[in-house]
PDB file of C-alpha atoms in Angstrom:
ATOM      1  CA  MET A1158      64.411 -22.108 125.611  1.00 72.00           C
ATOM      2  CA  GLU A1159      64.443 -24.549 122.775  1.00 84.00           C
ATOM      3  CA  PHE A1160      61.378 -26.602 121.714  1.00 92.00           C
ATOM      4  CA  LYS A1161      61.301 -29.764 119.590  1.00 95.00           C
ATOM      5  CA  LYS A1162      58.544 -32.071 118.400  1.00 97.00           C
ATOM      6  CA  ILE A1163      59.307 -35.375 116.719  1.00 97.00           C
ATOM      7  CA  LYS A1164      57.431 -38.543 115.893  1.00 97.00           C
ATOM      8  CA  LEU A1165      59.296 -41.829 116.153  1.00 97.00           C
ATOM      9  CA  LYS A1166      58.907 -44.702 113.690  1.00 97.00           C
ATOM     10  CA  ASN A1167      56.847 -46.621 116.275  1.00 97.00           C
ATOM     11  CA  GLY A1168      54.331 -43.723 116.351  1.00 97.00           C
ATOM     12  CA  LEU A1169      55.304 -42.147 119.685  1.00 98.00           C
ATOM     13  CA  THR A1170      55.141 -38.345 119.619  1.00 98.00           C
ATOM     14  CA  ILE A1171      57.852 -36.600 121.649  1.00 97.00           C
ATOM     15  CA  LEU A1172      57.716 -33.003 122.830  1.00 98.00           C
ATOM     16  CA  HIS A1173      60.877 -31.563 124.373  1.00 97.00           C
ATOM     17  CA  GLU A1174      61.582 -28.154 125.792  1.00 97.00           C
ATOM     18  CA  LYS A1175      65.097 -27.495 127.014  1.00 95.00           C
ATOM     19  CA  ARG A1176      65.179 -25.079 129.927  1.00 94.00           C
ATOM     20  CA  ASP A1177      68.019 -23.946 132.135  1.00 92.00           C
ATOM     21  CA  VAL A1178      66.520 -25.321 135.355  1.00 92.00           C
ATOM     22  CA  ASP A1179      67.618 -27.893 137.917  1.00 95.00           C
ATOM     23  CA  VAL A1180      64.442 -29.963 137.663  1.00 96.00           C
ATOM     24  CA  THR A1181      63.070 -32.062 134.814  1.00 97.00           C
ATOM     25  CA  THR A1182      59.459 -33.061 134.336  1.00 98.00           C
ATOM     26  CA  VAL A1183      58.610 -36.089 132.231  1.00 98.00           C
ATOM     27  CA  MET A1184      55.001 -36.811 131.313  1.00 98.00           C
ATOM     28  CA  LEU A1185      53.784 -39.776 129.312  1.00 98.00           C
ATOM     29  CA  GLY A1186      50.150 -39.596 128.310  1.00 98.00           C
ATOM     30  CA  VAL A1187      47.756 -41.767 126.394  1.00 98.00           C
ATOM     31  CA  ARG A1188      44.959 -40.354 124.265  1.00 97.00           C
ATOM     32  CA  PHE A1189      42.300 -42.079 126.321  1.00 97.00           C
ATOM     33  CA  GLY A1190      40.128 -40.524 128.979  1.00 95.00           C
ATOM     34  CA  ALA A1191      36.542 -40.451 130.171  1.00 92.00           C
ATOM     35  CA  VAL A1192      35.119 -39.288 126.813  1.00 91.00           C
ATOM     36  CA  ASN A1193      36.404 -42.474 125.162  1.00 94.00           C
ATOM     37  CA  GLU A1194      34.463 -44.782 127.480  1.00 94.00           C
ATOM     38  CA  SER A1195      31.078 -46.317 126.864  1.00 92.00           C
ATOM     39  CA  GLU A1196      28.469 -46.146 129.610  1.00 91.00           C
ATOM     40  CA  GLU A1197      29.281 -49.758 130.594  1.00 91.00           C
ATOM     41  CA  GLU A1198      33.038 -49.008 130.714  1.00 94.00           C
ATOM     42  CA  LYS A1199      32.746 -45.677 132.536  1.00 94.00           C
ATOM     43  CA  GLY A1200      35.631 -45.472 134.991  1.00 96.00           C
ATOM     44  CA  ILE A1201      38.004 -47.831 133.176  1.00 97.00           C
ATOM     45  CA  ALA A1202      40.584 -45.135 132.271  1.00 97.00           C
ATOM     46  CA  HIS A1203      40.804 -44.068 135.920  1.00 97.00           C
ATOM     47  CA  PHE A1204      40.929 -47.692 137.125  1.00 98.00           C
ATOM     48  CA  ILE A1205      43.794 -48.514 134.730  1.00 98.00           C
ATOM     49  CA  GLU A1206      45.650 -45.400 135.910  1.00 97.00           C
ATOM     50  CA  HIS A1207      45.512 -46.666 139.513  1.00 97.00           C
ATOM     51  CA  LEU A1208      46.635 -50.165 138.552  1.00 98.00           C
ATOM     52  CA  CYS A1209      49.671 -49.055 136.536  1.00 98.00           C
ATOM     53  CA  PHE A1210      51.361 -48.181 139.856  1.00 97.00           C
ATOM     54  CA  LYS A1211      50.731 -51.644 141.346  1.00 97.00           C
ATOM     55  CA  GLY A1212      53.710 -53.466 139.931  1.00 97.00           C
ATOM     56  CA  THR A1213      55.357 -54.149 136.598  1.00 97.00           C
ATOM     57  CA  LYS A1214      57.285 -57.021 135.089  1.00 93.00           C
ATOM     58  CA  LYS A1215      60.475 -55.673 136.727  1.00 96.00           C
ATOM     59  CA  ARG A1216      59.324 -53.500 139.674  1.00 97.00           C
ATOM     60  CA  THR A1217      57.148 -53.931 142.741  1.00 97.00           C
ATOM     61  CA  THR A1218      54.764 -51.211 143.894  1.00 95.00           C
ATOM     62  CA  PHE A1219      57.354 -50.168 146.481  1.00 96.00           C
ATOM     63  CA  GLN A1220      60.198 -50.024 143.939  1.00 97.00           C
ATOM     64  CA  ILE A1221      58.170 -47.853 141.557  1.00 97.00           C
ATOM     65  CA  ALA A1222      57.800 -45.117 144.164  1.00 95.00           C
ATOM     66  CA  SER A1223      61.075 -45.532 146.032  1.00 97.00           C
ATOM     67  CA  GLU A1224      63.357 -45.363 142.977  1.00 97.00           C
ATOM     68  CA  VAL A1225      62.016 -41.925 142.103  1.00 97.00           C
ATOM     69  CA  GLU A1226      61.683 -40.653 145.677  1.00 97.00           C
ATOM     70  CA  LYS A1227      65.214 -41.645 146.741  1.00 98.00           C
ATOM     71  CA  VAL A1228      66.659 -39.114 144.259  1.00 98.00           C
ATOM     72  CA  GLY A1229      64.250 -36.404 145.432  1.00 97.00           C
ATOM     73  CA  GLY A1230      61.598 -36.951 142.780  1.00 97.00           C
ATOM     74  CA  MET A1231      57.830 -37.214 142.706  1.00 98.00           C
ATOM     75  CA  LEU A1232      55.679 -39.574 140.650  1.00 98.00           C
ATOM     76  CA  ASN A1233      51.952 -39.198 140.027  1.00 98.00           C
ATOM     77  CA  ALA A1234      49.198 -39.481 137.414  1.00 98.00           C
ATOM     78  CA  PHE A1235      45.780 -38.144 136.481  1.00 97.00           C
ATOM     79  CA  THR A1236      42.807 -39.059 134.346  1.00 96.00           C
ATOM     80  CA  SER A1237      40.818 -36.351 132.587  1.00 94.00           C
ATOM     81  CA  GLU A1238      38.136 -36.302 129.933  1.00 92.00           C
ATOM     82  CA  GLU A1239      40.606 -36.606 127.034  1.00 94.00           C
ATOM     83  CA  VAL A1240      43.814 -38.099 128.418  1.00 97.00           C
ATOM     84  CA  THR A1241      45.396 -40.266 131.102  1.00 98.00           C
ATOM     85  CA  ALA A1242      48.900 -39.122 131.978  1.00 98.00           C
ATOM     86  CA  TYR A1243      51.751 -40.225 134.227  1.00 98.00           C
ATOM     87  CA  HIS A1244      54.375 -37.725 135.334  1.00 98.00           C
ATOM     88  CA  VAL A1245      57.708 -37.623 137.130  1.00 98.00           C
ATOM     89  CA  LYS A1246      59.433 -34.514 138.444  1.00 98.00           C
ATOM     90  CA  LEU A1247      63.018 -34.913 139.651  1.00 97.00           C
ATOM     91  CA  PRO A1248      66.500 -33.381 139.542  1.00 97.00           C
ATOM     92  CA  SER A1249      67.628 -33.057 135.908  1.00 95.00           C
ATOM     93  CA  PRO A1250      70.635 -35.419 136.167  1.00 95.00           C
ATOM     94  CA  HIS A1251      68.194 -38.314 136.779  1.00 97.00           C
ATOM     95  CA  LEU A1252      66.333 -38.132 133.466  1.00 96.00           C
ATOM     96  CA  ASP A1253      67.288 -41.727 132.597  1.00 97.00           C
ATOM     97  CA  LEU A1254      65.655 -42.977 135.801  1.00 97.00           C
ATOM     98  CA  ALA A1255      62.499 -40.964 135.125  1.00 97.00           C
ATOM     99  CA  MET A1256      62.229 -42.379 131.618  1.00 97.00           C
ATOM    100  CA  ASP A1257      62.859 -45.945 132.769  1.00 98.00           C
ATOM    101  CA  VAL A1258      60.235 -45.822 135.531  1.00 98.00           C
ATOM    102  CA  ILE A1259      57.563 -43.992 133.561  1.00 98.00           C
ATOM    103  CA  PHE A1260      57.889 -46.231 130.484  1.00 98.00           C
ATOM    104  CA  ASP A1261      57.838 -49.298 132.746  1.00 98.00           C
ATOM    105  CA  ILE A1262      54.578 -48.394 134.513  1.00 98.00           C
ATOM    106  CA  PHE A1263      53.012 -47.227 131.248  1.00 98.00           C
ATOM    107  CA  PHE A1264      53.830 -50.224 129.048  1.00 98.00           C
ATOM    108  CA  ASN A1265      54.556 -53.122 131.455  1.00 97.00           C
ATOM    109  CA  PRO A1266      52.022 -53.178 134.309  1.00 98.00           C
ATOM    110  CA  ILE A1267      50.948 -56.590 135.576  1.00 97.00           C
ATOM    111  CA  PHE A1268      47.681 -55.726 137.393  1.00 98.00           C
ATOM    112  CA  PRO A1269      47.994 -58.278 140.232  1.00 97.00           C
ATOM    113  CA  GLU A1270      44.590 -59.828 141.004  1.00 96.00           C
ATOM    114  CA  GLU A1271      44.662 -58.767 144.674  1.00 96.00           C
ATOM    115  CA  GLU A1272      45.442 -55.186 143.630  1.00 96.00           C
ATOM    116  CA  VAL A1273      42.516 -55.140 141.179  1.00 97.00           C
ATOM    117  CA  VAL A1274      40.179 -55.965 144.064  1.00 96.00           C
ATOM    118  CA  LYS A1275      41.904 -53.539 146.442  1.00 97.00           C
ATOM    119  CA  GLU A1276      41.995 -50.630 143.977  1.00 96.00           C
ATOM    120  CA  GLY A1277      38.409 -51.329 142.963  1.00 97.00           C
ATOM    121  CA  ASN A1278      37.480 -50.776 146.607  1.00 97.00           C
ATOM    122  CA  VAL A1279      39.585 -47.599 146.759  1.00 96.00           C
ATOM    123  CA  ILE A1280      37.862 -46.191 143.665  1.00 96.00           C
ATOM    124  CA  CYS A1281      34.414 -47.092 145.020  1.00 96.00           C
ATOM    125  CA  GLU A1282      35.313 -45.212 148.194  1.00 95.00           C
ATOM    126  CA  GLU A1283      36.397 -42.219 146.057  1.00 92.00           C
ATOM    127  CA  ILE A1284      33.047 -42.330 144.252  1.00 92.00           C
ATOM    128  CA  ARG A1285      31.206 -42.272 147.603  1.00 91.00           C
ATOM    129  CA  MET A1286      33.488 -39.449 148.769  1.00 88.00           C
ATOM    130  CA  TYR A1287      32.417 -37.332 145.771  1.00 84.00           C
ATOM    131  CA  TYR A1288      28.813 -37.667 146.943  1.00 83.00           C
ATOM    132  CA  ASP A1289      29.830 -36.322 150.375  1.00 87.00           C
ATOM    133  CA  ASN A1290      31.562 -33.238 148.956  1.00 88.00           C
ATOM    134  CA  PRO A1291      28.977 -30.550 148.068  1.00 90.00           C
ATOM    135  CA  ARG A1292      31.195 -28.793 145.496  1.00 91.00           C
ATOM    136  CA  LEU A1293      32.158 -32.010 143.677  1.00 85.00           C
ATOM    137  CA  ARG A1294      28.598 -33.331 143.873  1.00 86.00           C
ATOM    138  CA  THR A1295      27.271 -30.079 142.374  1.00 91.00           C
ATOM    139  CA  MET A1296      29.818 -30.169 139.554  1.00 87.00           C
ATOM    140  CA  ASN A1297      28.961 -33.785 138.756  1.00 84.00           C
ATOM    141  CA  ARG A1298      25.225 -33.021 138.788  1.00 87.00           C
ATOM    142  CA  LEU A1299      25.759 -30.048 136.448  1.00 90.00           C
ATOM    143  CA  LYS A1300      27.728 -32.262 134.093  1.00 85.00           C
ATOM    144  CA  GLU A1301      24.976 -34.900 134.196  1.00 86.00           C
ATOM    145  CA  CYS A1302      22.389 -32.244 133.283  1.00 90.00           C
ATOM    146  CA  LEU A1303      24.461 -30.665 130.512  1.00 90.00           C
ATOM    147  CA  TYR A1304      25.598 -33.810 128.694  1.00 86.00           C
ATOM    148  CA  GLU A1305      24.063 -37.123 127.716  1.00 84.00           C
ATOM    149  CA  LYS A1306      25.561 -40.387 128.914  1.00 82.00           C
ATOM    150  CA  PRO A1307      28.344 -41.392 128.844  1.00 80.00           C
ATOM    151  CA  PHE A1308      29.742 -37.821 128.645  1.00 81.00           C
ATOM    152  CA  GLY A1309      27.760 -36.580 131.633  1.00 85.00           C
ATOM    153  CA  MET A1310      29.023 -39.354 133.881  1.00 86.00           C
ATOM    154  CA  SER A1311      31.787 -39.001 136.457  1.00 87.00           C
ATOM    155  CA  ILE A1312      35.362 -39.794 135.385  1.00 90.00           C
ATOM    156  CA  ALA A1313      35.544 -42.250 138.304  1.00 92.00           C
ATOM    157  CA  GLY A1314      32.568 -44.184 136.920  1.00 91.00           C
ATOM    158  CA  LYS A1315      29.864 -45.970 138.863  1.00 90.00           C
ATOM    159  CA  GLU A1316      30.430 -48.511 141.611  1.00 94.00           C
ATOM    160  CA  GLU A1317      28.582 -51.261 139.739  1.00 94.00           C
ATOM    161  CA  ASN A1318      30.832 -50.742 136.690  1.00 94.00           C
ATOM    162  CA  ILE A1319      34.023 -50.816 138.768  1.00 96.00           C
ATOM    163  CA  ARG A1320      32.979 -53.976 140.612  1.00 96.00           C
ATOM    164  CA  LYS A1321      32.344 -55.817 137.303  1.00 96.00           C
ATOM    165  CA  MET A1322      35.783 -55.089 135.810  1.00 97.00           C
ATOM    166  CA  THR A1323      38.049 -58.135 135.919  1.00 97.00           C
ATOM    167  CA  ARG A1324      41.829 -58.247 135.709  1.00 97.00           C
ATOM    168  CA  GLU A1325      41.642 -59.817 132.243  1.00 97.00           C
ATOM    169  CA  PHE A1326      39.230 -57.159 130.972  1.00 97.00           C
ATOM    170  CA  LEU A1327      41.382 -54.325 132.364  1.00 98.00           C
ATOM    171  CA  LEU A1328      44.630 -55.772 130.972  1.00 97.00           C
ATOM    172  CA  LYS A1329      43.108 -56.282 127.515  1.00 97.00           C
ATOM    173  CA  LYS A1330      41.828 -52.698 127.451  1.00 97.00           C
ATOM    174  CA  HIS A1331      45.230 -51.456 128.634  1.00 98.00           C
ATOM    175  CA  ASP A1332      47.069 -53.423 125.955  1.00 97.00           C
ATOM    176  CA  ASP A1333      44.705 -52.138 123.245  1.00 97.00           C
ATOM    177  CA  ILE A1334      45.075 -48.481 124.260  1.00 97.00           C
ATOM    178  CA  TYR A1335      48.565 -48.053 125.750  1.00 98.00           C
ATOM    179  CA  CYS A1336      50.636 -48.224 122.572  1.00 98.00           C
ATOM    180  CA  PRO A1337      53.269 -45.822 121.184  1.00 98.00           C
ATOM    181  CA  GLU A1338      51.067 -44.502 118.369  1.00 97.00           C
ATOM    182  CA  ASN A1339      48.448 -43.453 120.950  1.00 98.00           C
ATOM    183  CA  ALA A1340      50.940 -41.837 123.349  1.00 98.00           C
ATOM    184  CA  ILE A1341      52.746 -38.534 123.788  1.00 98.00           C
ATOM    185  CA  LEU A1342      55.950 -38.076 125.761  1.00 98.00           C
ATOM    186  CA  ALA A1343      56.706 -34.575 127.028  1.00 98.00           C
ATOM    187  CA  VAL A1344      60.041 -33.657 128.632  1.00 98.00           C
ATOM    188  CA  VAL A1345      60.800 -30.215 130.019  1.00 97.00           C
ATOM    189  CA  GLY A1346      64.099 -29.550 131.728  1.00 96.00           C
ATOM    190  CA  ASN A1347      67.832 -29.137 131.400  1.00 93.00           C
ATOM    191  CA  ASN A1348      68.305 -32.201 129.194  1.00 91.00           C
ATOM    192  CA  ASP A1349      69.022 -32.917 125.542  1.00 85.00           C
TER     193      ASP A1349
END
């Protein structure tokens, strides 16, 4: 195995580990998660994560998924307390495709108005689902008791916050946060 870390002139940090495997994983993360949100913004990192998959300047929602899946790959994302990250896992010869898709959804999302409404509803349903799951509800209650707001609040946010977030507000926040100097690209696989 061979490990490299470099920082590009535009500020993007790149981590690369060459491994003799048939699969490559590419992850592009932004240093923004639930701990970076105010009480009024709670849930915005997670909301933006959902919307990045809903179309870009050059791809539809369907194209984003199908381009990766047709070569046997998987595309997903997560939001945690400290980071929001997007990841692709696919056969190593398709690294260029992984990079193209992941950079496109990360830097060029368009947040269509109808998708903002639709995903807002999806997230509100997720929030209600957490209340119906005893284990998740207990974990969220423990967090609420251990930490002051906004740190003790759920990563998904509150329904009233989600419903107030407009396309313009979400896009502005995305554009402010999703920049090379605030991002880390990690690539592990049989690639140079």
